[in-house]
Structures are given as structure tokens and as C-alpha cells.
PDB file of C-alpha atoms in Angstrom:
ATOM      1  CA  MET A   1       0.000   0.000   0.000  1.00  0.00           C
ATOM      2  CA  ARG A   2       1.246   3.444  -0.875  1.00  0.00           C
ATOM      3  CA  SER A   3       2.456   5.518   2.022  1.00  0.00           C
ATOM      4  CA  GLY A   4      -0.063   8.077   3.168  1.00  0.00           C
ATOM      5  CA  VAL A   5      -3.090   5.877   2.459  1.00  0.00           C
ATOM      6  CA  ASP A   6      -5.046   5.044   5.593  1.00  0.00           C
ATOM      7  CA  ARG A   7      -6.558   1.602   4.980  1.00  0.00           C
ATOM      8  CA  LYS A   8      -9.192   2.010   7.690  1.00  0.00           C
ATOM      9  CA  LYS A   9     -10.233   5.382   6.316  1.00  0.00           C
ATOM     10  CA  LEU A  10     -10.409   3.930   2.810  1.00  0.00           C
ATOM     11  CA  GLU A  11     -12.574   1.037   3.987  1.00  0.00           C
ATOM     12  CA  GLN A  12     -14.908   3.496   5.685  1.00  0.00           C
ATOM     13  CA  LEU A  13     -15.107   5.477   2.467  1.00  0.00           C
ATOM     14  CA  TYR A  14     -15.977   2.331   0.542  1.00  0.00           C
ATOM     15  CA  ASP A  15     -18.674   1.510   3.101  1.00  0.00           C
ATOM     16  CA  ARG A  16     -20.252   4.903   2.414  1.00  0.00           C
ATOM     17  CA  TYR A  17     -20.864   3.924  -1.204  1.00  0.00           C
ATOM     18  CA  LYS A  18     -21.270   0.142  -1.220  1.00  0.00           C
ATOM     19  CA  ASP A  19     -24.452  -1.465  -2.487  1.00  0.00           C
ATOM     20  CA  PRO A  20     -26.659  -2.448   0.475  1.00  0.00           C
ATOM     21  CA  GLN A  21     -27.654  -5.581  -1.436  1.00  0.00           C
ATOM     22  CA  ASP A  22     -24.101  -6.564  -2.393  1.00  0.00           C
ATOM     23  CA  GLU A  23     -21.249  -5.430  -0.182  1.00  0.00           C
ATOM     24  CA  ASN A  24     -18.694  -6.421  -2.825  1.00  0.00           C
ATOM     25  CA  LYS A  25     -19.600  -3.610  -5.199  1.00  0.00           C
ATOM     26  CA  ILE A  26     -20.669   0.001  -5.483  1.00  0.00           C
ATOM     27  CA  GLY A  27     -23.884   0.164  -7.490  1.00  0.00           C
ATOM     28  CA  ILE A  28     -25.498   2.998  -9.385  1.00  0.00           C
ATOM     29  CA  ASP A  29     -26.746   4.821  -6.265  1.00  0.00           C
ATOM     30  CA  GLY A  30     -23.303   4.628  -4.692  1.00  0.00           C
ATOM     31  CA  ILE A  31     -21.697   5.884  -7.886  1.00  0.00           C
ATOM     32  CA  GLN A  32     -24.072   8.858  -7.865  1.00  0.00           C
ATOM     33  CA  GLN A  33     -23.147   9.636  -4.242  1.00  0.00           C
ATOM     34  CA  PHE A  34     -19.444   9.255  -5.071  1.00  0.00           C
ATOM     35  CA  CYS A  35     -19.827  11.716  -7.945  1.00  0.00           C
ATOM     36  CA  ASP A  36     -21.813  14.119  -5.770  1.00  0.00           C
ATOM     37  CA  ASP A  37     -19.044  14.038  -3.159  1.00  0.00           C
ATOM     38  CA  LEU A  38     -16.541  14.826  -5.913  1.00  0.00           C
ATOM     39  CA  SER A  39     -18.832  17.549  -7.342  1.00  0.00           C
ATOM     40  CA  LEU A  40     -18.744  15.763 -10.697  1.00  0.00           C
ATOM     41  CA  ASP A  41     -21.354  14.963 -13.313  1.00  0.00           C
ATOM     42  CA  PRO A  42     -21.504  11.139 -13.604  1.00  0.00           C
ATOM     43  CA  ALA A  43     -21.469  11.563 -17.394  1.00  0.00           C
ATOM     44  CA  SER A  44     -18.312  13.708 -17.402  1.00  0.00           C
ATOM     45  CA  VAL A  45     -14.963  12.722 -18.832  1.00  0.00           C
ATOM     46  CA  SER A  46     -13.505  13.182 -15.333  1.00  0.00           C
ATOM     47  CA  VAL A  47     -15.540  10.242 -14.034  1.00  0.00           C
ATOM     48  CA  LEU A  48     -14.468   8.201 -17.052  1.00  0.00           C
ATOM     49  CA  VAL A  49     -10.841   8.997 -16.209  1.00  0.00           C
ATOM     50  CA  ILE A  50     -11.413   7.746 -12.659  1.00  0.00           C
ATOM     51  CA  ALA A  51     -12.999   4.556 -13.998  1.00  0.00           C
ATOM     52  CA  TRP A  52      -9.970   4.098 -16.268  1.00  0.00           C
ATOM     53  CA  ARG A  53      -7.532   4.496 -13.388  1.00  0.00           C
ATOM     54  CA  PHE A  54      -9.612   2.092 -11.292  1.00  0.00           C
ATOM     55  CA  GLY A  55      -9.611  -0.442 -14.143  1.00  0.00           C
ATOM     56  CA  ALA A  56     -13.404  -0.639 -13.934  1.00  0.00           C
ATOM     57  CA  ALA A  57     -14.981  -3.409 -15.988  1.00  0.00           C
ATOM     58  CA  THR A  58     -18.599  -2.244 -16.068  1.00  0.00           C
ATOM     59  CA  GLN A  59     -20.444   1.050 -16.418  1.00  0.00           C
ATOM     60  CA  CYS A  60     -22.222   2.435 -13.350  1.00  0.00           C
ATOM     61  CA  GLU A  61     -20.434   0.247 -10.824  1.00  0.00           C
ATOM     62  CA  PHE A  62     -17.099  -0.395  -9.139  1.00  0.00           C
ATOM     63  CA  SER A  63     -16.201  -3.671  -7.526  1.00  0.00           C
ATOM     64  CA  LYS A  64     -14.703  -3.365  -4.057  1.00  0.00           C
ATOM     65  CA  LYS A  65     -11.378  -4.527  -5.459  1.00  0.00           C
ATOM     66  CA  GLU A  66     -11.456  -1.907  -8.222  1.00  0.00           C
ATOM     67  CA  PHE A  67     -12.317   0.910  -5.836  1.00  0.00           C
ATOM     68  CA  VAL A  68      -9.872   0.037  -3.054  1.00  0.00           C
ATOM     69  CA  ALA A  69      -6.993  -0.882  -5.361  1.00  0.00           C
ATOM     70  CA  GLY A  70      -7.618   2.144  -7.574  1.00  0.00           C
ATOM     71  CA  MET A  71      -7.721   4.622  -4.712  1.00  0.00           C
ATOM     72  CA  THR A  72      -4.649   3.012  -3.161  1.00  0.00           C
ATOM     73  CA  GLU A  73      -2.688   3.188  -6.407  1.00  0.00           C
ATOM     74  CA  LEU A  74      -3.568   6.867  -6.665  1.00  0.00           C
ATOM     75  CA  GLY A  75      -2.538   7.468  -3.059  1.00  0.00           C
ATOM     76  CA  CYS A  76      -6.027   8.592  -2.036  1.00  0.00           C
ATOM     77  CA  ASP A  77      -8.120   7.689   0.993  1.00  0.00           C
ATOM     78  CA  SER A  78     -10.655  10.501   0.646  1.00  0.00           C
ATOM     79  CA  THR A  79     -12.673  12.187  -2.056  1.00  0.00           C
ATOM     80  CA  GLU A  80     -10.867  15.437  -1.232  1.00  0.00           C
ATOM     81  CA  LYS A  81      -7.525  13.893  -2.188  1.00  0.00           C
ATOM     82  CA  LEU A  82      -8.967  12.379  -5.343  1.00  0.00           C
ATOM     83  CA  ARG A  83     -10.592  15.652  -6.384  1.00  0.00           C
ATOM     84  CA  ALA A  84      -7.271  17.461  -5.899  1.00  0.00           C
ATOM     85  CA  LEU A  85      -5.529  14.839  -8.044  1.00  0.00           C
ATOM     86  CA  LEU A  86      -7.983  14.932 -10.947  1.00  0.00           C
ATOM     87  CA  PRO A  87      -6.401  17.824 -12.885  1.00  0.00           C
ATOM     88  CA  ARG A  88      -3.118  15.917 -13.055  1.00  0.00           C
ATOM     89  CA  LEU A  89      -4.862  12.704 -14.124  1.00  0.00           C
ATOM     90  CA  GLU A  90      -6.650  14.541 -16.920  1.00  0.00           C
ATOM     91  CA  GLN A  91      -3.418  16.254 -17.918  1.00  0.00           C
ATOM     92  CA  GLU A  92      -1.854  12.812 -18.400  1.00  0.00           C
ATOM     93  CA  LEU A  93      -4.180  12.241 -21.355  1.00  0.00           C
ATOM     94  CA  LYS A  94      -2.026  14.634 -23.359  1.00  0.00           C
ATOM     95  CA  ASP A  95       0.503  11.802 -23.479  1.00  0.00           C
ATOM     96  CA  PRO A  96      -0.394   9.897 -26.699  1.00  0.00           C
ATOM     97  CA  VAL A  97       0.472   6.519 -25.158  1.00  0.00           C
ATOM     98  CA  LYS A  98      -1.744   7.110 -22.132  1.00  0.00           C
ATOM     99  CA  PHE A  99      -4.548   8.511 -24.249  1.00  0.00           C
ATOM    100  CA  LYS A 100      -4.449   5.432 -26.475  1.00  0.00           C
ATOM    101  CA  ASP A 101      -4.797   3.227 -23.391  1.00  0.00           C
ATOM    102  CA  PHE A 102      -7.659   5.402 -22.104  1.00  0.00           C
ATOM    103  CA  TYR A 103      -9.385   5.346 -25.498  1.00  0.00           C
ATOM    104  CA  GLN A 104      -9.135   1.567 -25.795  1.00  0.00           C
ATOM    105  CA  PHE A 105     -10.354   1.151 -22.205  1.00  0.00           C
ATOM    106  CA  THR A 106     -13.415   3.243 -23.036  1.00  0.00           C
ATOM    107  CA  PHE A 107     -14.605   0.760 -25.663  1.00  0.00           C
ATOM    108  CA  PHE A 108     -14.642  -2.186 -23.251  1.00  0.00           C
ATOM    109  CA  PHE A 109     -16.056  -0.092 -20.418  1.00  0.00           C
ATOM    110  CA  ALA A 110     -18.882   1.299 -22.551  1.00  0.00           C
ATOM    111  CA  LYS A 111     -20.157  -1.888 -24.154  1.00  0.00           C
ATOM    112  CA  ASN A 112     -22.683  -4.114 -22.437  1.00  0.00           C
ATOM    113  CA  PRO A 113     -21.304  -7.361 -20.998  1.00  0.00           C
ATOM    114  CA  GLY A 114     -21.621 -10.137 -23.548  1.00  0.00           C
ATOM    115  CA  GLN A 115     -21.788  -7.777 -26.514  1.00  0.00           C
ATOM    116  CA  LYS A 116     -18.955  -7.719 -29.030  1.00  0.00           C
ATOM    117  CA  GLY A 117     -19.568  -4.144 -30.053  1.00  0.00           C
ATOM    118  CA  LEU A 118     -21.134  -0.831 -29.105  1.00  0.00           C
ATOM    119  CA  ASP A 119     -24.572   0.315 -30.179  1.00  0.00           C
ATOM    120  CA  LEU A 120     -24.313   3.295 -32.516  1.00  0.00           C
ATOM    121  CA  GLU A 121     -25.862   5.776 -30.071  1.00  0.00           C
ATOM    122  CA  MET A 122     -23.533   4.623 -27.283  1.00  0.00           C
ATOM    123  CA  ALA A 123     -20.484   4.886 -29.532  1.00  0.00           C
ATOM    124  CA  VAL A 124     -21.451   8.414 -30.571  1.00  0.00           C
ATOM    125  CA  ALA A 125     -21.999   9.423 -26.933  1.00  0.00           C
ATOM    126  CA  TYR A 126     -18.549   8.209 -25.935  1.00  0.00           C
ATOM    127  CA  TRP A 127     -16.848   9.679 -29.002  1.00  0.00           C
ATOM    128  CA  ASN A 128     -18.373  13.012 -27.976  1.00  0.00           C
ATOM    129  CA  LEU A 129     -16.899  12.513 -24.519  1.00  0.00           C
ATOM    130  CA  VAL A 130     -13.345  11.457 -25.357  1.00  0.00           C
ATOM    131  CA  LEU A 131     -12.495  12.913 -28.778  1.00  0.00           C
ATOM    132  CA  PRO A 132     -13.267  16.666 -28.606  1.00  0.00           C
ATOM    133  CA  GLY A 133     -10.088  18.534 -29.460  1.00  0.00           C
ATOM    134  CA  ARG A 134      -8.534  15.384 -30.908  1.00  0.00           C
ATOM    135  CA  PHE A 135     -10.627  14.797 -34.014  1.00  0.00           C
ATOM    136  CA  LYS A 136     -11.595  18.004 -35.789  1.00  0.00           C
ATOM    137  CA  PHE A 137     -14.342  16.383 -37.859  1.00  0.00           C
ATOM    138  CA  LEU A 138     -16.074  14.843 -34.828  1.00  0.00           C
ATOM    139  CA  ASP A 139     -19.303  16.865 -35.039  1.00  0.00           C
ATOM    140  CA  LEU A 140     -19.630  16.209 -38.748  1.00  0.00           C
ATOM    141  CA  TRP A 141     -18.945  12.494 -38.301  1.00  0.00           C
ATOM    142  CA  ASN A 142     -21.479  12.111 -35.489  1.00  0.00           C
ATOM    143  CA  SER A 143     -24.119  14.096 -37.358  1.00  0.00           C
ATOM    144  CA  PHE A 144     -23.547  11.980 -40.451  1.00  0.00           C
ATOM    145  CA  LEU A 145     -24.044   8.790 -38.437  1.00  0.00           C
ATOM    146  CA  LEU A 146     -27.107   9.917 -36.509  1.00  0.00           C
ATOM    147  CA  PHE A 147     -28.991  11.844 -39.192  1.00  0.00           C
ATOM    148  CA  GLN A 148     -27.875  10.200 -42.408  1.00  0.00           C
ATOM    149  CA  ILE A 149     -27.443   6.614 -41.250  1.00  0.00           C
ATOM    150  CA  HIS A 150     -29.548   6.170 -38.123  1.00  0.00           C
ATOM    151  CA  PRO A 151     -32.921   6.170 -39.940  1.00  0.00           C
ATOM    152  CA  GLU A 152     -31.686   2.951 -41.551  1.00  0.00           C
ATOM    153  CA  ALA A 153     -29.932   1.694 -38.435  1.00  0.00           C
ATOM    154  CA  SER A 154     -30.828  -1.925 -39.176  1.00  0.00           C
ATOM    155  CA  THR A 155     -28.215  -1.825 -41.923  1.00  0.00           C
ATOM    156  CA  VAL A 156     -25.477  -0.486 -39.632  1.00  0.00           C
ATOM    157  CA  PRO A 157     -23.479  -3.002 -37.600  1.00  0.00           C
ATOM    158  CA  ASN A 158     -22.451  -2.378 -34.015  1.00  0.00           C
ATOM    159  CA  VAL A 159     -19.176  -0.523 -33.646  1.00  0.00           C
ATOM    160  CA  GLN A 160     -16.632  -3.294 -33.238  1.00  0.00           C
ATOM    161  CA  GLN A 161     -13.347  -3.077 -31.340  1.00  0.00           C
ATOM    162  CA  ARG A 162     -11.105  -2.729 -34.364  1.00  0.00           C
ATOM    163  CA  VAL A 163     -13.363  -0.034 -35.790  1.00  0.00           C
ATOM    164  CA  TRP A 164     -13.295   1.855 -32.487  1.00  0.00           C
ATOM    165  CA  CYS A 165      -9.578   1.397 -31.897  1.00  0.00           C
ATOM    166  CA  GLY A 166      -8.359   1.576 -35.460  1.00  0.00           C
ATOM    167  CA  SER A 167     -10.419   2.123 -38.569  1.00  0.00           C
ATOM    168  CA  VAL A 168     -12.552   5.117 -37.620  1.00  0.00           C
ATOM    169  CA  ARG A 169     -10.021   7.127 -35.657  1.00  0.00           C
ATOM    170  CA  ALA A 170      -7.116   6.371 -37.993  1.00  0.00           C
ATOM    171  CA  ARG A 171      -8.997   6.850 -41.261  1.00  0.00           C
ATOM    172  CA  LEU A 172     -10.951   9.914 -40.176  1.00  0.00           C
ATOM    173  CA  GLN A 173      -8.108  11.668 -38.405  1.00  0.00           C
ATOM    174  CA  THR A 174      -6.878  13.158 -41.662  1.00  0.00           C
ATOM    175  CA  ARG A 175      -8.719  15.530 -43.955  1.00  0.00           C
ATOM    176  CA  PRO A 176     -11.656  13.728 -45.634  1.00  0.00           C
ATOM    177  CA  THR A 177     -11.151  14.562 -49.293  1.00  0.00           C
ATOM    178  CA  GLY A 178     -11.657  11.316 -51.173  1.00  0.00           C
ATOM    179  CA  ARG A 179     -12.628   7.672 -51.038  1.00  0.00           C
ATOM    180  CA  SER A 180     -10.232   5.056 -49.756  1.00  0.00           C
ATOM    181  CA  ASP A 181      -9.339   1.931 -51.648  1.00  0.00           C
ATOM    182  CA  SER A 182      -7.940   0.198 -48.565  1.00  0.00           C
ATOM    183  CA  GLY A 183      -9.464  -3.027 -47.361  1.00  0.00           C
ATOM    184  CA  GLY A 184     -11.568  -3.542 -44.299  1.00  0.00           C
ATOM    185  CA  SER A 185     -14.404  -5.547 -42.850  1.00  0.00           C
ATOM    186  CA  GLY A 186     -18.113  -5.453 -43.570  1.00  0.00           C
ATOM    187  CA  ALA A 187     -20.161  -2.290 -43.877  1.00  0.00           C
ATOM    188  CA  TRP A 188     -17.994   0.039 -41.804  1.00  0.00           C
ATOM    189  CA  PRO A 189     -15.198   0.711 -44.332  1.00  0.00           C
ATOM    190  CA  VAL A 190     -17.886   1.470 -46.939  1.00  0.00           C
ATOM    191  CA  LEU A 191     -19.672   3.728 -44.464  1.00  0.00           C
ATOM    192  CA  ILE A 192     -16.447   5.555 -43.681  1.00  0.00           C
ATOM    193  CA  ASP A 193     -15.835   6.057 -47.387  1.00  0.00           C
ATOM    194  CA  ASP A 194     -19.392   7.363 -47.781  1.00  0.00           C
ATOM    195  CA  PHE A 195     -18.663   9.871 -45.035  1.00  0.00           C
ATOM    196  CA  VAL A 196     -15.399  10.902 -46.677  1.00  0.00           C
ATOM    197  CA  GLU A 197     -17.217  11.454 -49.968  1.00  0.00           C
ATOM    198  CA  TYR A 198     -19.944  13.470 -48.243  1.00  0.00           C
ATOM    199  CA  ALA A 199     -17.653  15.481 -45.973  1.00  0.00           C
ATOM    200  CA  GLY A 200     -15.048  16.444 -48.546  1.00  0.00           C
ATOM    201  CA  PRO A 201     -17.100  19.259 -50.118  1.00  0.00           C
ATOM    202  CA  VAL A 202     -18.220  20.461 -46.675  1.00  0.00           C
ATOM    203  CA  VAL A 203     -14.649  20.621 -45.412  1.00  0.00           C
ATOM    204  CA  THR A 204     -13.357  22.360 -48.533  1.00  0.00           C
ATOM    205  CA  GLY A 205     -16.201  24.881 -48.426  1.00  0.00           C
ATOM    206  CA  THR A 206     -17.873  23.848 -51.667  1.00  0.00           C
ATOM    207  CA  LYS A 207     -20.974  22.541 -49.886  1.00  0.00           C
ATOM    208  CA  ARG A 208     -22.834  23.716 -46.818  1.00  0.00           C
ATOM    209  CA  SER A 209     -23.387  21.222 -44.039  1.00  0.00           C
ATOM    210  CA  PRO A 210     -27.100  20.532 -43.486  1.00  0.00           C
ATOM    211  CA  PHE A 211     -26.512  19.859 -39.796  1.00  0.00           C
TER     212      PHE A 211
END
């Protein structure tokens, strides 16, 4: 245990949030109280950063092991200490290696247990949370998905891991000015190319965005 962490105090903190029906986890009500004590919106990127540092496996809950080990690793035994540490934790995301780890963590954290991919709406919500300032075409991409594609959502596959971690971010990170002839899997590479074809004129100023 890191020096400066009072195990008894940390256990008492965990007891404040633990699920009354399952003492081995903090459920949704406990998470809300935890966020209130930190003066954080549960849907904020700050809470996602905490979940990342705790190694949380599931949305809206922390196991006792995740909470205690995570707080200990961060050298915190109170919400005051954690709140004071948050700016530094968020600053760490400027490191490309750490951001990549955080971004990949988000995919597994966001998807429902047992699912291989993310529902489109969930993927868009998390892209909006983690990519602002990192992907300059984010608003256009999300609008394209939700307003152009969503009405025919039955034809759109879930966002798979390699799409989340590779295809979308890598292929959309550059200026969308033309179709790609690179290979890929299923409907997503085609969809990305459709977006590139649509967005090119918008980006170059030869077409107004309808969104």
C-alpha cells in the first residue's frame, strides 16, 4: 500500500458507497453519491478517467477490489484527495500513449457485458466525450451517423473493437477529401468512405453542411 493511504479510512469510504444488497460492489446509487461528493457529473470525462484508473470493468459500478486498489494506487483515501488529483490525471491524457490506453479502455467499459460491439448511439456518446479537441471532424462524423445513417440503423453493424480502436479514428483523423481503396471488414469501411465522400465538399467549403 502506498504511504499516506489510511486503509481504515479507505474502507470506511468504501462503506459509504457500497451497495446495500451486495457489499462487494458500489452500485449505481453509490456511484451517484461518489460523484456528488466529488462535485462531478456522472457523465463527465472526469468520471471516465477515474474509472480508467480504477480499471473498472462495467459502467455504473465499481467492484470493491477496483475501488480500493484504484484509490490506493492513486494514493487517495478521501474524495478530497482524489478531487485534488484529478487535474493531473486529466493532464496525463495529453501523453499519446496514455490517451491510447484510455481510449481503448473506453470501448470495453462502454459496451454491455456479452456484446462484441457498441450500439451506434452509445459509440457516438462516448466519441463526444473522449475525442473533442482530438478529431476536428467529430461533429460532422457524429451528425452523419445519426442523421444520415440512423434512420436505416438496421443496416449499420455495431461498432466493433477494431473499428473503435483503429479504422474510424485512424482513417478519419486526416482531412476527408476522397474515397479510400484500402481493405476492411463489412459495412464500416464502406460507411467511412461514404462519409469521406460526403464530408469532402463540406470541409473544402464547396458545400454547406445541413446539420
